[in-house]
Amino acid sequence: MRDIPISAAKRIADDYGYDQVVIFARRCHDSPEPHGEHLTTYGRTVEHCRVAARMADVLKKFMGWKA
């Protein structure tokens, strides 16, 4: 399990024509270790970055990452 770089989200945006990309990845089982969750966001402009970050904040709250 490795962090997903922003460059991967940018590649998805470029390849598929999106302005905002939010990647939520999970490894769910106890075996094999480790397990956990990861979020990566990308926006084509500063405003798109802000929107993608807000979407990620909703996911973080939903998953109990922050109050």
XYZ file of N, CA and C in Angstrom:
201
model
N 0.850 -1.161 0.000
C 0.000 0.000 0.000
C 0.900 1.229 0.000
N 0.721 2.082 -1.018
C 1.510 3.311 -1.128
C 0.567 4.482 -1.344
N 1.040 5.676 -0.985
C 0.270 6.881 -1.281
C 0.128 7.021 -2.791
N -1.011 7.537 -3.231
C -1.253 7.781 -4.654
C -0.853 9.226 -4.922
N 0.122 9.462 -5.796
C 0.604 10.823 -6.020
C -0.406 11.682 -6.781
N -0.299 12.984 -6.576
C -1.153 13.935 -7.300
C -0.960 13.769 -8.801
N 0.247 13.404 -9.210
C 0.499 13.216 -10.648
C -0.394 12.125 -11.235
N -0.761 11.128 -10.448
C -1.678 10.087 -10.932
C -3.073 10.660 -11.134
N -3.518 11.509 -10.205
C -4.821 12.151 -10.360
C -4.812 13.102 -11.553
N -3.710 13.812 -11.758
C -3.587 14.711 -12.920
C -3.650 13.905 -14.216
N -2.985 12.765 -14.231
C -3.003 11.909 -15.419
C -4.429 11.463 -15.745
N -5.210 11.112 -14.722
C -6.618 10.749 -14.935
C -7.382 11.938 -15.510
N -7.166 13.127 -14.924
C -7.848 14.329 -15.427
C -7.497 14.575 -16.889
N -6.220 14.495 -17.227
C -5.777 14.739 -18.604
C -6.288 13.672 -19.565
N -6.173 12.410 -19.169
C -6.553 11.307 -20.061
C -8.050 11.226 -20.313
N -8.856 11.630 -19.310
C -10.299 11.444 -19.418
C -11.082 12.751 -19.484
N -10.385 13.903 -19.465
C -11.034 15.189 -19.702
C -11.777 15.778 -18.514
N -11.268 15.580 -17.304
C -11.927 16.121 -16.112
C -11.160 17.307 -15.539
N -11.890 18.188 -14.851
C -11.285 19.344 -14.186
C -10.939 19.058 -12.733
N -11.669 18.132 -12.103
C -11.464 17.799 -10.698
C -11.464 16.279 -10.557
N -10.488 15.787 -9.797
C -10.397 14.347 -9.557
C -10.181 14.125 -8.064
N -10.974 13.216 -7.498
C -10.807 12.797 -6.112
C -10.666 11.277 -6.126
N -9.537 10.789 -5.640
C -9.294 9.350 -5.585
C -9.353 8.928 -4.126
N -10.272 8.017 -3.829
C -10.386 7.457 -2.482
C -10.065 5.976 -2.601
N -8.993 5.543 -1.948
C -8.551 4.151 -2.063
C -8.549 3.503 -0.685
N -8.920 2.218 -0.654
C -8.960 1.492 0.615
C -8.337 0.117 0.452
N -7.674 -0.297 1.487
C -7.284 -1.701 1.632
C -8.002 -2.163 2.883
N -8.936 -3.092 2.741
C -9.961 -3.340 3.754
C -9.683 -4.468 4.724
N -8.842 -5.390 4.406
C -8.732 -6.588 5.227
C -7.518 -6.542 6.149
N -7.573 -7.321 7.207
C -6.470 -7.387 8.151
C -5.259 -8.122 7.579
N -5.494 -8.950 6.601
C -4.402 -9.729 6.032
C -4.439 -9.593 4.516
N -3.426 -9.277 3.804
C -2.098 -8.968 4.345
C -2.029 -7.551 4.898
N -1.193 -7.362 5.867
C -0.948 -6.044 6.436
C -0.158 -5.228 5.428
N -0.172 -3.944 5.431
C -1.032 -3.101 6.255
C -2.388 -2.895 5.600
N -3.283 -2.263 6.319
C -4.565 -1.882 5.750
C -4.836 -0.431 6.131
N -5.672 0.231 5.348
C -5.973 1.629 5.623
C -6.633 2.289 4.435
N -6.650 3.613 4.488
C -7.326 4.403 3.461
C -6.423 5.552 3.028
N -6.696 6.038 1.812
C -5.894 7.138 1.272
C -6.765 7.988 0.353
N -6.559 9.299 0.405
C -7.247 10.251 -0.477
C -6.224 11.078 -1.228
N -6.464 11.268 -2.507
C -5.658 12.166 -3.333
C -6.610 13.042 -4.120
N -6.305 14.334 -4.201
C -7.145 15.242 -4.978
C -6.307 15.988 -6.007
N -6.999 16.411 -7.067
C -6.361 17.218 -8.106
C -7.401 18.155 -8.688
N -6.996 19.372 -8.974
C -7.833 20.335 -9.686
C -7.013 21.047 -10.742
N -7.645 21.270 -11.883
C -6.943 21.878 -13.013
C -6.554 23.336 -12.749
N -7.349 24.046 -11.949
C -7.056 25.435 -11.573
C -7.126 25.532 -10.051
N -6.779 26.695 -9.523
C -6.845 26.901 -8.074
C -8.272 26.674 -7.581
N -9.260 27.193 -8.291
C -10.653 27.000 -7.870
C -11.053 25.531 -7.937
N -10.640 24.835 -8.985
C -10.931 23.401 -9.078
C -10.252 22.631 -7.943
N -9.049 23.049 -7.561
C -8.362 22.425 -6.411
C -9.181 22.601 -5.138
N -9.719 23.811 -4.951
C -10.526 24.079 -3.755
C -11.769 23.195 -3.716
N -12.427 23.039 -4.851
C -13.636 22.211 -4.908
C -13.284 20.744 -4.622
N -12.216 20.253 -5.240
C -11.801 18.865 -5.000
C -11.456 18.664 -3.524
N -10.813 19.648 -2.913
C -10.478 19.555 -1.485
C -11.737 19.521 -0.631
N -12.751 20.302 -1.005
C -14.020 20.274 -0.254
C -14.689 18.912 -0.382
N -14.643 18.322 -1.579
C -15.201 16.977 -1.750
C -14.462 15.986 -0.859
N -13.143 16.102 -0.805
C -12.349 15.209 0.041
C -12.697 15.407 1.515
N -12.956 16.662 1.917
C -13.338 16.918 3.305
C -14.633 16.206 3.678
N -15.586 16.162 2.743
C -16.842 15.445 2.983
C -16.558 13.951 3.171
N -15.706 13.396 2.314
C -15.350 11.978 2.447
C -14.632 11.711 3.768
N -13.725 12.601 4.162
C -13.008 12.434 5.431
C -13.987 12.410 6.601
N -14.954 13.322 6.573
C -15.943 13.369 7.649
C -16.787 12.087 7.649
N -17.225 11.659 6.473
C -18.015 10.452 6.343
C -17.263 9.232 6.882
N -15.948 9.163 6.631
C -15.151 8.021 7.061
C -14.664 8.162 8.504
N -15.015 9.271 9.158
C -14.628 9.460 10.547
C -13.195 9.908 10.733
N -12.584 10.470 9.687
C -11.219 10.936 9.796
C -11.106 12.226 10.586
N -12.186 13.042 10.536
C -12.166 14.302 11.277
C -13.573 14.641 11.710
N -13.681 15.423 12.756
C -15.004 15.770 13.309
C -15.678 16.848 12.503
